[in-house]
mmCIF file of C-alpha atoms in Angstrom:
data_model
loop_
_atom_site.group_PDB
_atom_site.id
_atom_site.type_symbol
_atom_site.label_atom_id
_atom_site.label_comp_id
_atom_site.label_asym_id
_atom_site.label_seq_id
_atom_site.Cartn_x
_atom_site.Cartn_y
_atom_site.Cartn_z
ATOM 1 C CA MET A 1 111.169 99.225 155.999
ATOM 2 C CA SER A 2 114.176 99.317 158.251
ATOM 3 C CA LYS A 3 115.562 102.307 156.318
ATOM 4 C CA LYS A 4 112.290 104.169 156.825
ATOM 5 C CA LEU A 5 112.375 103.526 160.594
ATOM 6 C CA ILE A 6 115.964 104.648 160.844
ATOM 7 C CA PHE A 7 115.148 107.809 158.857
ATOM 8 C CA THR A 8 112.100 108.579 161.025
ATOM 9 C CA ALA A 9 114.077 108.077 164.226
ATOM 10 C CA ALA A 10 116.768 110.404 162.952
ATOM 11 C CA LEU A 11 114.204 113.128 162.191
ATOM 12 C CA LEU A 12 112.662 112.795 165.644
ATOM 13 C CA SER A 13 116.030 113.031 167.323
ATOM 14 C CA LEU A 14 116.756 116.254 165.435
ATOM 15 C CA ALA A 15 113.318 117.785 166.088
ATOM 16 C CA THR A 16 113.175 117.127 169.853
ATOM 17 C CA PRO A 17 115.749 119.780 170.922
ATOM 18 C CA ALA A 18 114.099 122.353 168.642
ATOM 19 C CA PHE A 19 110.645 121.576 170.108
ATOM 20 C CA ALA A 20 111.971 121.805 173.643
ATOM 21 C CA ALA A 21 113.545 125.140 172.872
ATOM 22 C CA ASP A 22 110.153 126.453 171.786
ATOM 23 C CA ILE A 23 108.687 125.843 175.282
ATOM 24 C CA ILE A 24 108.949 129.130 177.252
ATOM 25 C CA GLU A 25 109.282 128.826 180.980
ATOM 26 C CA PRO A 26 106.626 130.986 182.767
ATOM 27 C CA ALA A 27 107.970 133.896 184.846
ATOM 28 C CA PRO A 28 107.886 133.227 188.588
ATOM 29 C CA VAL A 29 104.996 134.910 190.444
ATOM 30 C CA VAL A 30 106.305 137.360 193.023
ATOM 31 C CA LYS A 31 103.784 138.103 195.770
ATOM 32 C CA ALA A 32 103.836 141.535 197.371
ATOM 33 C CA PRO A 33 104.680 141.420 201.086
ATOM 34 C CA ILE A 34 101.712 141.767 203.408
ATOM 35 C CA VAL A 35 102.076 145.004 205.402
ATOM 36 C CA PRO A 36 100.059 144.936 208.622
ATOM 37 C CA ALA A 37 97.716 147.890 209.137
ATOM 38 C CA GLN A 38 99.220 150.514 211.426
ATOM 39 C CA ILE A 39 97.554 150.564 214.847
ATOM 40 C CA PHE A 40 96.660 154.071 216.043
ATOM 41 C CA SER A 41 98.143 155.061 219.414
ATOM 42 C CA TRP A 42 97.293 157.901 221.822
ATOM 43 C CA THR A 43 100.788 157.795 223.352
ATOM 44 C CA GLY A 44 102.504 161.190 223.365
ATOM 45 C CA PHE A 45 102.296 164.764 224.590
ATOM 46 C CA TYR A 46 99.695 167.381 223.669
ATOM 47 C CA ILE A 47 98.798 171.032 224.175
ATOM 48 C CA GLY A 48 95.487 172.753 223.558
ATOM 49 C CA ALA A 49 92.764 175.239 224.460
ATOM 50 C CA HIS A 50 89.256 174.984 225.874
ATOM 51 C CA GLY A 51 86.237 177.112 226.667
ATOM 52 C CA GLY A 52 82.737 176.764 228.068
ATOM 53 C CA GLY A 53 80.647 177.489 231.122
ATOM 54 C CA ALA A 54 81.067 177.238 234.909
ATOM 55 C CA TRP A 55 78.639 177.227 237.818
ATOM 56 C CA SER A 56 79.631 178.091 241.401
ATOM 57 C CA LYS A 57 77.709 177.540 244.629
ATOM 58 C CA TRP A 58 78.762 179.389 247.791
ATOM 59 C CA THR A 59 77.365 178.345 251.163
ATOM 60 C CA GLY A 60 78.090 180.365 254.302
ATOM 61 C CA ILE A 61 77.321 183.448 256.381
ATOM 62 C CA ASP A 62 77.703 187.069 255.287
ATOM 63 C CA PRO A 63 80.776 188.478 257.102
ATOM 64 C CA THR A 64 79.380 192.025 256.933
ATOM 65 C CA ASP A 65 75.934 191.167 258.352
ATOM 66 C CA PRO A 66 75.974 189.908 261.975
ATOM 67 C CA THR A 67 72.289 188.976 261.743
ATOM 68 C CA ALA A 68 72.744 186.742 258.689
ATOM 69 C CA THR A 69 72.079 183.010 258.807
ATOM 70 C CA TRP A 70 73.704 180.137 256.934
ATOM 71 C CA SER A 71 72.511 180.200 253.322
ATOM 72 C CA SER A 72 73.556 179.418 249.742
ATOM 73 C CA ALA A 73 73.812 181.282 246.467
ATOM 74 C CA THR A 74 74.753 180.260 242.944
ATOM 75 C CA ALA A 75 76.455 182.066 240.079
ATOM 76 C CA SER A 76 77.490 181.243 236.532
ATOM 77 C CA GLY A 77 79.841 182.543 233.891
ATOM 78 C CA GLY A 78 82.240 181.630 231.124
ATOM 79 C CA ILE A 79 85.734 180.137 231.234
ATOM 80 C CA VAL A 80 88.523 180.213 228.635
ATOM 81 C CA GLY A 81 91.890 178.568 229.061
ATOM 82 C CA GLY A 82 94.429 175.994 228.004
ATOM 83 C CA GLN A 83 95.719 172.546 228.858
ATOM 84 C CA ILE A 84 98.915 170.520 228.544
ATOM 85 C CA GLY A 85 99.409 166.841 229.178
ATOM 86 C CA GLY A 86 100.658 163.448 228.117
ATOM 87 C CA ASN A 87 99.192 160.008 227.395
ATOM 88 C CA TYR A 88 100.543 156.467 227.426
ATOM 89 C CA GLN A 89 98.577 153.656 225.784
ATOM 90 C CA ILE A 90 98.729 149.986 226.856
ATOM 91 C CA SER A 91 96.588 147.765 224.614
ATOM 92 C CA ASN A 92 93.395 149.818 224.364
ATOM 93 C CA PHE A 93 93.803 151.452 227.788
ATOM 94 C CA VAL A 94 95.169 154.992 228.073
ATOM 95 C CA ILE A 95 96.634 156.618 231.180
ATOM 96 C CA GLY A 96 97.807 160.205 231.406
ATOM 97 C CA LEU A 97 98.410 163.377 233.381
ATOM 98 C CA GLU A 98 97.010 166.819 232.540
ATOM 99 C CA GLY A 99 97.231 170.372 233.833
ATOM 100 C CA THR A 100 94.709 173.118 232.992
ATOM 101 C CA GLY A 101 94.393 176.821 233.676
ATOM 102 C CA ALA A 102 91.442 179.049 232.805
ATOM 103 C CA TRP A 103 90.208 182.593 233.269
ATOM 104 C CA SER A 104 86.709 182.667 234.777
ATOM 105 C CA SER A 105 83.902 185.240 234.758
ATOM 106 C CA VAL A 106 81.736 183.440 237.342
ATOM 107 C CA THR A 107 80.274 186.316 239.399
ATOM 108 C CA LEU A 108 77.614 186.748 242.081
ATOM 109 C CA ASN A 109 76.322 190.319 242.239
ATOM 110 C CA ALA A 110 73.478 190.160 244.786
ATOM 111 C CA GLY A 111 71.848 188.051 247.443
ATOM 112 C CA GLY A 112 72.897 184.815 249.069
ATOM 113 C CA PRO A 113 75.394 184.401 251.904
ATOM 114 C CA PHE A 114 77.091 187.718 251.066
ATOM 115 C CA GLY A 115 74.104 189.936 250.393
ATOM 116 C CA GLY A 116 75.311 192.657 252.765
ATOM 117 C CA GLY A 117 71.826 193.902 253.524
ATOM 118 C CA ALA A 118 69.661 196.590 251.884
ATOM 119 C CA GLY A 119 71.528 199.097 249.757
ATOM 120 C CA PHE A 120 74.780 197.101 249.624
ATOM 121 C CA ASN A 121 76.671 196.659 246.353
ATOM 122 C CA LEU A 122 78.296 193.236 246.173
ATOM 123 C CA SER A 123 80.654 191.367 243.861
ATOM 124 C CA LEU A 124 81.840 187.851 244.667
ATOM 125 C CA LYS A 125 83.556 185.933 241.910
ATOM 126 C CA ASN A 126 85.907 183.103 240.975
ATOM 127 C CA ASP A 127 88.393 184.731 238.619
ATOM 128 C CA TYR A 128 90.405 181.627 237.694
ATOM 129 C CA ILE A 129 90.087 177.828 237.772
ATOM 130 C CA ALA A 130 93.103 175.513 237.531
ATOM 131 C CA THR A 131 93.489 171.735 237.829
ATOM 132 C CA VAL A 132 96.120 168.986 237.918
ATOM 133 C CA ALA A 133 94.586 165.587 237.306
ATOM 134 C CA GLY A 134 95.267 162.032 236.213
ATOM 135 C CA ARG A 135 93.313 160.562 233.313
ATOM 136 C CA PHE A 136 92.297 156.948 232.666
ATOM 137 C CA GLY A 137 90.508 155.986 229.466
ATOM 138 C CA VAL A 138 89.552 153.310 226.989
ATOM 139 C CA ALA A 139 90.464 153.889 223.337
ATOM 140 C CA PHE A 140 88.324 152.762 220.426
ATOM 141 C CA ASP A 141 90.864 153.502 217.699
ATOM 142 C CA ARG A 142 90.616 157.305 217.285
ATOM 143 C CA VAL A 143 87.918 157.809 219.944
ATOM 144 C CA LEU A 144 88.888 158.002 223.626
ATOM 145 C CA LEU A 145 86.470 157.788 226.552
ATOM 146 C CA TYR A 146 88.108 158.875 229.801
ATOM 147 C CA ALA A 147 87.626 159.712 233.469
ATOM 148 C CA LYS A 148 89.829 162.081 235.449
ATOM 149 C CA GLY A 149 90.509 162.989 239.055
ATOM 150 C CA GLY A 150 92.938 165.180 240.958
ATOM 151 C CA ALA A 151 93.402 168.603 242.532
ATOM 152 C CA ALA A 152 91.624 171.883 241.765
ATOM 153 C CA PHE A 153 92.485 175.504 242.545
ATOM 154 C CA THR A 154 90.454 178.726 242.451
ATOM 155 C CA ARG A 155 90.081 182.097 244.179
ATOM 156 C CA ASP A 156 87.158 183.980 245.728
ATOM 157 C CA LYS A 157 87.387 187.737 245.117
ATOM 158 C CA TYR A 158 85.041 189.554 247.486
ATOM 159 C CA SER A 159 84.110 193.229 247.235
ATOM 160 C CA VAL A 160 81.197 195.068 248.892
ATOM 161 C CA ASN A 161 80.252 198.608 249.875
ATOM 162 C CA ASN A 162 77.303 199.745 251.953
ATOM 163 C CA GLY A 163 75.977 202.190 249.363
ATOM 164 C CA LEU A 164 76.262 205.176 251.720
ATOM 165 C CA ALA A 165 78.152 208.447 251.318
ATOM 166 C CA GLY A 166 80.249 210.662 253.534
ATOM 167 C CA PRO A 167 81.241 209.486 257.013
ATOM 168 C CA LEU A 168 78.724 206.610 256.813
ATOM 169 C CA ALA A 169 80.356 205.044 253.733
ATOM 170 C CA GLY A 170 82.112 201.723 254.191
ATOM 171 C CA SER A 171 83.539 198.867 252.120
ATOM 172 C CA ALA A 172 85.074 195.433 252.512
ATOM 173 C CA SER A 173 87.229 193.358 250.178
ATOM 174 C CA GLY A 174 89.419 190.290 250.081
ATOM 175 C CA SER A 175 90.978 187.569 247.912
ATOM 176 C CA PHE A 176 90.888 184.001 249.182
ATOM 177 C CA ASN A 177 92.711 181.181 247.406
ATOM 178 C CA ARG A 178 91.270 177.701 247.609
ATOM 179 C CA THR A 179 92.507 174.147 247.040
ATOM 180 C CA GLY A 180 90.106 171.267 246.482
ATOM 181 C CA TRP A 181 89.476 168.077 244.563
ATOM 182 C CA LEU A 182 88.216 167.307 241.075
ATOM 183 C CA ALA A 183 86.298 164.432 239.469
ATOM 184 C CA GLY A 184 85.116 164.367 235.871
ATOM 185 C CA GLY A 185 85.328 162.797 232.466
ATOM 186 C CA GLY A 186 84.890 163.303 228.764
ATOM 187 C CA ILE A 187 85.240 162.067 225.212
ATOM 188 C CA GLU A 188 88.003 162.909 222.726
ATOM 189 C CA TRP A 189 88.182 162.267 218.959
ATOM 190 C CA MET A 190 91.325 162.398 216.800
ATOM 191 C CA PHE A 191 89.646 163.751 213.664
ATOM 192 C CA VAL A 192 92.853 164.269 211.639
ATOM 193 C CA PRO A 193 96.473 163.284 212.353
ATOM 194 C CA ASN A 194 97.825 165.208 215.386
ATOM 195 C CA TRP A 195 94.552 167.090 216.027
ATOM 196 C CA SER A 196 91.705 166.123 218.345
ATOM 197 C CA VAL A 197 88.543 167.689 219.735
ATOM 198 C CA ARG A 198 86.962 166.902 223.081
ATOM 199 C CA ALA A 199 84.005 167.578 225.360
ATOM 200 C CA GLU A 200 84.431 167.396 229.139
ATOM 201 C CA TYR A 201 82.524 167.808 232.426
ATOM 202 C CA ASN A 202 84.153 168.375 235.842
ATOM 203 C CA TYR A 203 82.916 168.717 239.410
ATOM 204 C CA MET A 204 85.169 170.471 241.944
ATOM 205 C CA GLY A 205 84.715 170.561 245.713
ATOM 206 C CA PHE A 206 86.598 173.131 247.810
ATOM 207 C CA GLY A 207 85.279 172.478 251.283
ATOM 208 C CA THR A 208 84.946 175.239 253.880
ATOM 209 C CA ILE A 209 87.466 178.008 254.556
ATOM 210 C CA THR A 210 87.376 181.072 256.801
ATOM 211 C CA GLU A 211 87.159 184.350 254.911
ATOM 212 C CA GLN A 212 87.973 187.633 256.673
ATOM 213 C CA PRO A 213 87.527 190.684 254.400
ATOM 214 C CA VAL A 214 89.490 193.882 255.039
ATOM 215 C CA THR A 215 87.163 196.805 255.794
ATOM 216 C CA THR A 216 87.361 200.561 255.389
ATOM 217 C CA GLY A 217 85.118 203.334 256.686
ATOM 218 C CA ASN A 218 81.861 202.621 258.428
ATOM 219 C CA LEU A 219 81.708 198.847 257.848
ATOM 220 C CA VAL A 220 82.631 195.942 260.097
ATOM 221 C CA ALA A 221 83.289 192.392 258.913
ATOM 222 C CA THR A 222 83.575 189.259 261.017
ATOM 223 C CA PRO A 223 85.251 185.974 259.963
ATOM 224 C CA ALA A 224 82.902 183.789 257.944
ATOM 225 C CA ASN A 225 83.058 180.088 257.092
ATOM 226 C CA VAL A 226 82.328 179.670 253.392
ATOM 227 C CA LYS A 227 81.955 176.460 251.397
ATOM 228 C CA LEU A 228 82.270 176.327 247.601
ATOM 229 C CA ASN A 229 81.752 173.876 244.774
ATOM 230 C CA ILE A 230 82.145 174.465 241.031
ATOM 231 C CA GLN A 231 80.928 172.593 237.972
ATOM 232 C CA THR A 232 82.334 173.126 234.473
ATOM 233 C CA GLY A 233 81.317 171.997 231.011
ATOM 234 C CA THR A 234 83.814 172.670 228.230
ATOM 235 C CA VAL A 235 84.803 171.829 224.672
ATOM 236 C CA GLY A 236 88.402 171.962 223.507
ATOM 237 C CA VAL A 237 90.972 171.182 220.848
ATOM 238 C CA ASN A 238 94.416 169.544 221.262
ATOM 239 C CA TYR A 239 97.526 169.311 219.123
ATOM 240 C CA HIS A 240 99.422 166.021 219.669
ATOM 241 C CA PHE A 241 103.213 165.792 219.252
#
Protein backbone atom coordinates (compact mmCIF):
# COMPACT_ATOMS: atom_id res chain seq x y z
CA MET A 1 0.00 0.00 0.00
CA SER A 2 2.72 2.41 0.93
CA LYS A 3 4.49 1.74 -2.39
CA LYS A 4 1.29 2.55 -4.27
CA LEU A 5 0.90 5.87 -2.41
CA ILE A 6 4.49 6.81 -3.05
CA PHE A 7 4.09 5.94 -6.75
CA THR A 8 0.86 7.96 -7.04
CA ALA A 9 2.42 10.97 -5.33
CA ALA A 10 5.36 10.81 -7.69
CA LEU A 11 3.06 10.78 -10.73
CA LEU A 12 1.11 13.76 -9.42
CA SER A 13 4.27 15.72 -8.78
CA LEU A 14 5.39 15.11 -12.36
CA ALA A 15 1.99 15.93 -13.90
CA THR A 16 1.37 19.22 -12.05
CA PRO A 17 3.95 21.35 -13.95
CA ALA A 18 2.72 19.94 -17.27
CA PHE A 19 -0.92 20.73 -16.38
CA ALA A 20 -0.01 24.24 -15.30
CA ALA A 21 1.83 24.79 -18.54
CA ASP A 22 -1.33 23.91 -20.45
CA ILE A 23 -3.23 26.85 -18.85
CA ILE A 24 -3.01 29.83 -21.26
CA GLU A 25 -3.14 33.25 -19.72
CA PRO A 26 -5.86 35.41 -21.40
CA ALA A 27 -4.61 38.46 -23.32
CA PRO A 28 -5.16 41.73 -21.46
CA VAL A 29 -8.15 43.78 -22.69
CA VAL A 30 -7.02 47.14 -24.02
CA LYS A 31 -9.79 49.74 -24.04
CA ALA A 32 -9.74 52.40 -26.73
CA PRO A 33 -9.34 55.92 -25.32
CA ILE A 34 -12.54 57.94 -25.15
CA VAL A 35 -12.23 60.94 -27.49
CA PRO A 36 -14.61 63.75 -26.55
CA ALA A 37 -16.82 65.02 -29.37
CA GLN A 38 -15.45 68.19 -30.94
CA ILE A 39 -17.50 71.26 -30.01
CA PHE A 40 -18.33 73.48 -32.99
CA SER A 41 -17.20 77.11 -32.67
CA TRP A 42 -18.17 80.25 -34.62
CA THR A 43 -14.88 81.96 -33.69
CA GLY A 44 -12.99 83.28 -36.72
CA PHE A 45 -13.14 85.62 -39.69
CA TYR A 46 -15.47 85.41 -42.69
CA ILE A 47 -16.22 87.03 -46.03
CA GLY A 48 -19.33 86.74 -48.16
CA ALA A 49 -22.00 88.18 -50.44
CA HIS A 50 -25.66 89.10 -50.06
CA GLY A 51 -28.62 90.28 -52.07
CA GLY A 52 -32.28 91.16 -51.60
CA GLY A 53 -34.67 94.08 -51.46
CA ALA A 54 -34.70 97.57 -49.94
CA TRP A 55 -37.45 100.07 -49.19
CA SER A 56 -36.84 103.81 -48.72
CA LYS A 57 -39.15 106.47 -47.31
CA TRP A 58 -38.37 110.16 -47.91
CA THR A 59 -40.21 112.83 -45.94
CA GLY A 60 -39.74 116.52 -46.73
CA ILE A 61 -40.58 119.44 -49.01
CA ASP A 62 -39.87 119.68 -52.74
CA PRO A 63 -36.95 122.14 -53.18
CA THR A 64 -38.12 123.05 -56.70
CA ASP A 65 -41.75 123.78 -55.74
CA PRO A 66 -42.20 126.75 -53.35
CA THR A 67 -45.88 125.88 -52.89
CA ALA A 68 -45.20 122.31 -51.76
CA THR A 69 -46.08 121.09 -48.28
CA TRP A 70 -44.41 118.51 -46.05
CA SER A 71 -45.17 115.04 -47.41
CA SER A 72 -43.76 111.52 -47.77
CA ALA A 73 -43.02 109.11 -50.58
CA THR A 74 -41.73 105.55 -50.70
CA ALA A 75 -39.61 103.63 -53.18
CA SER A 76 -38.22 100.13 -53.49
CA GLY A 77 -35.51 98.31 -55.37
CA GLY A 78 -32.86 95.62 -55.21
CA ILE A 79 -29.49 95.54 -53.45
CA VAL A 80 -26.41 93.38 -54.12
CA GLY A 81 -23.22 93.53 -52.13
CA GLY A 82 -20.72 91.90 -49.83
CA GLN A 83 -19.73 91.65 -46.19
CA ILE A 84 -16.64 90.96 -44.10
CA GLY A 85 -16.43 90.36 -40.39
CA GLY A 86 -15.25 88.33 -37.44
CA ASN A 87 -16.81 86.35 -34.58
CA TYR A 88 -15.68 85.31 -31.12
CA GLN A 89 -17.59 82.64 -29.20
CA ILE A 90 -17.77 82.41 -25.39
CA SER A 91 -19.75 79.37 -24.24
CA ASN A 92 -22.78 79.54 -26.54
CA PHE A 93 -22.68 83.33 -26.91
CA VAL A 94 -21.16 84.92 -30.01
CA ILE A 95 -19.98 88.52 -30.38
CA GLY A 96 -18.64 90.05 -33.56
CA LEU A 97 -18.10 93.03 -35.84
CA GLU A 98 -19.20 93.28 -39.48
CA GLY A 99 -18.93 95.71 -42.36
CA THR A 100 -21.18 95.63 -45.45
CA GLY A 101 -21.37 97.49 -48.73
CA ALA A 102 -24.07 97.16 -51.38
CA TRP A 103 -25.15 98.68 -54.67
CA SER A 104 -28.79 99.80 -54.56
CA SER A 105 -31.43 100.40 -57.24
CA VAL A 106 -33.98 102.01 -54.90
CA THR A 107 -35.51 104.78 -57.05
CA LEU A 108 -38.44 107.20 -56.81
CA ASN A 109 -39.54 108.44 -60.24
CA ALA A 110 -42.66 110.51 -59.50
CA GLY A 111 -44.71 112.13 -56.79
CA GLY A 112 -44.03 112.66 -53.12
CA PRO A 113 -41.91 115.40 -51.57
CA PHE A 114 -39.95 115.89 -54.80
CA GLY A 115 -42.71 115.74 -57.38
CA GLY A 116 -41.63 118.99 -59.04
CA GLY A 117 -45.11 119.81 -60.28
CA ALA A 118 -46.92 118.99 -63.55
CA GLY A 119 -44.68 118.01 -66.43
CA PHE A 120 -41.55 117.51 -64.30
CA ASN A 121 -39.32 114.47 -64.80
CA LEU A 122 -37.87 113.29 -61.49
CA SER A 123 -35.37 110.70 -60.29
CA LEU A 124 -34.48 110.38 -56.61
CA LYS A 125 -32.57 107.30 -55.56
CA ASN A 126 -30.29 105.68 -53.00
CA ASP A 127 -27.46 104.25 -55.08
CA TYR A 128 -25.53 102.52 -52.28
CA ILE A 129 -26.06 101.28 -48.72
CA ALA A 130 -23.17 100.54 -46.35
CA THR A 131 -23.03 99.58 -42.67
CA VAL A 132 -20.59 98.97 -39.81
CA ALA A 133 -22.23 97.11 -36.96
CA GLY A 134 -21.62 94.94 -33.92
CA ARG A 135 -23.30 91.55 -33.68
CA PHE A 136 -24.44 89.63 -30.59
CA GLY A 137 -25.89 86.14 -30.91
CA VAL A 138 -26.70 82.83 -29.30
CA ALA A 139 -25.34 79.69 -30.97
CA PHE A 140 -27.18 76.38 -31.07
CA ASP A 141 -24.30 74.31 -32.44
CA ARG A 142 -24.29 75.19 -36.17
CA VAL A 143 -27.25 77.60 -36.01
CA LEU A 144 -26.70 81.21 -34.88
CA LEU A 145 -29.45 83.65 -33.94
CA TYR A 146 -28.15 87.21 -33.73
CA ALA A 147 -29.01 90.89 -33.35
CA LYS A 148 -26.92 93.75 -34.72
CA GLY A 149 -26.62 97.49 -34.32
CA GLY A 150 -24.31 100.24 -35.52
CA ALA A 151 -23.84 102.91 -38.18
CA ALA A 152 -25.33 103.14 -41.67
CA PHE A 153 -24.37 105.18 -44.74
CA THR A 154 -26.19 106.00 -47.98
CA ARG A 155 -26.58 108.72 -50.61
CA ASP A 156 -29.55 110.54 -52.13
CA LYS A 157 -29.04 111.26 -55.84
CA TYR A 158 -31.54 113.89 -56.98
CA SER A 159 -32.23 114.81 -60.60
CA VAL A 160 -35.21 116.72 -62.05
CA ASN A 161 -36.07 118.75 -65.14
CA ASN A 162 -39.17 120.81 -65.79
CA GLY A 163 -40.05 119.10 -69.06
CA LEU A 164 -39.87 122.34 -71.06
CA ALA A 165 -37.77 123.24 -74.09
CA GLY A 166 -35.83 126.26 -75.25
CA PRO A 167 -35.31 129.21 -72.90
CA LEU A 168 -37.95 127.82 -70.50
CA ALA A 169 -36.06 124.55 -69.90
CA GLY A 170 -34.55 124.02 -66.46
CA SER A 171 -33.06 121.24 -64.34
CA ALA A 172 -31.77 120.59 -60.84
CA SER A 173 -29.48 117.89 -59.47
CA GLY A 174 -27.46 116.96 -56.42
CA SER A 175 -25.82 114.15 -54.43
CA PHE A 176 -26.25 114.13 -50.67
CA ASN A 177 -24.39 111.67 -48.44
CA ARG A 178 -26.04 110.55 -45.24
CA THR A 179 -24.95 108.93 -41.98
CA GLY A 180 -27.42 107.21 -39.67
CA TRP A 181 -28.00 104.28 -37.37
CA LEU A 182 -28.89 100.64 -37.92
CA ALA A 183 -30.76 97.99 -35.92
CA GLY A 184 -31.52 94.49 -37.16
CA GLY A 185 -31.00 90.78 -36.79
CA GLY A 186 -30.97 87.45 -38.53
CA ILE A 187 -30.28 83.74 -38.51
CA GLU A 188 -27.20 81.94 -39.87
CA TRP A 189 -26.62 78.22 -40.50
CA MET A 190 -23.25 76.52 -41.05
CA PHE A 191 -24.47 73.89 -43.51
CA VAL A 192 -21.03 72.46 -44.37
CA PRO A 193 -17.58 73.13 -42.88
CA ASN A 194 -16.48 76.74 -43.56
CA TRP A 195 -19.70 77.68 -45.41
CA SER A 196 -22.84 79.27 -44.00
CA VAL A 197 -26.05 80.81 -45.30
CA ARG A 198 -28.06 83.53 -43.60
CA ALA A 199 -31.22 85.63 -43.75
CA GLU A 200 -31.24 89.14 -42.29
CA TYR A 201 -33.50 92.19 -41.77
CA ASN A 202 -32.25 95.73 -41.02
CA TYR A 203 -33.87 99.07 -40.28
CA MET A 204 -31.83 102.25 -40.88
CA GLY A 205 -32.72 105.76 -39.76
CA PHE A 206 -30.95 108.77 -41.31
CA GLY A 207 -32.70 111.68 -39.67
CA THR A 208 -33.18 115.02 -41.43
CA ILE A 209 -30.61 116.82 -43.58
CA THR A 210 -30.79 119.95 -45.72
CA GLU A 211 -30.60 119.27 -49.45
CA GLN A 212 -29.81 122.11 -51.87
CA PRO A 213 -29.82 120.97 -55.53
CA VAL A 214 -27.77 122.83 -58.14
CA THR A 215 -30.00 124.31 -60.85
CA THR A 216 -29.55 125.22 -64.50
CA GLY A 217 -31.77 127.17 -66.88
CA ASN A 218 -35.25 128.27 -65.93
CA LEU A 219 -35.54 126.43 -62.59
CA VAL A 220 -35.05 127.64 -59.03
CA ALA A 221 -34.45 125.39 -56.03
CA THR A 222 -34.59 126.32 -52.37
CA PRO A 223 -32.99 124.38 -49.48
CA ALA A 224 -35.20 121.53 -48.31
CA ASN A 225 -35.16 119.50 -45.10
CA VAL A 226 -35.47 115.82 -45.99
CA LYS A 227 -35.79 112.83 -43.67
CA LEU A 228 -35.04 109.26 -44.77
CA ASN A 229 -35.36 105.74 -43.45
CA ILE A 230 -34.50 102.47 -45.21
CA GLN A 231 -35.46 98.86 -44.57
CA THR A 232 -33.63 95.89 -46.10
CA GLY A 233 -34.29 92.17 -46.28
CA THR A 234 -31.46 90.02 -47.60
CA VAL A 235 -30.11 86.50 -47.90
CA GLY A 236 -26.40 85.78 -48.08
CA VAL A 237 -23.58 83.26 -47.99
CA ASN A 238 -20.31 83.40 -46.00
CA TYR A 239 -16.99 81.60 -46.21
CA HIS A 240 -15.35 81.17 -42.76
CA PHE A 241 -11.56 81.05 -42.34
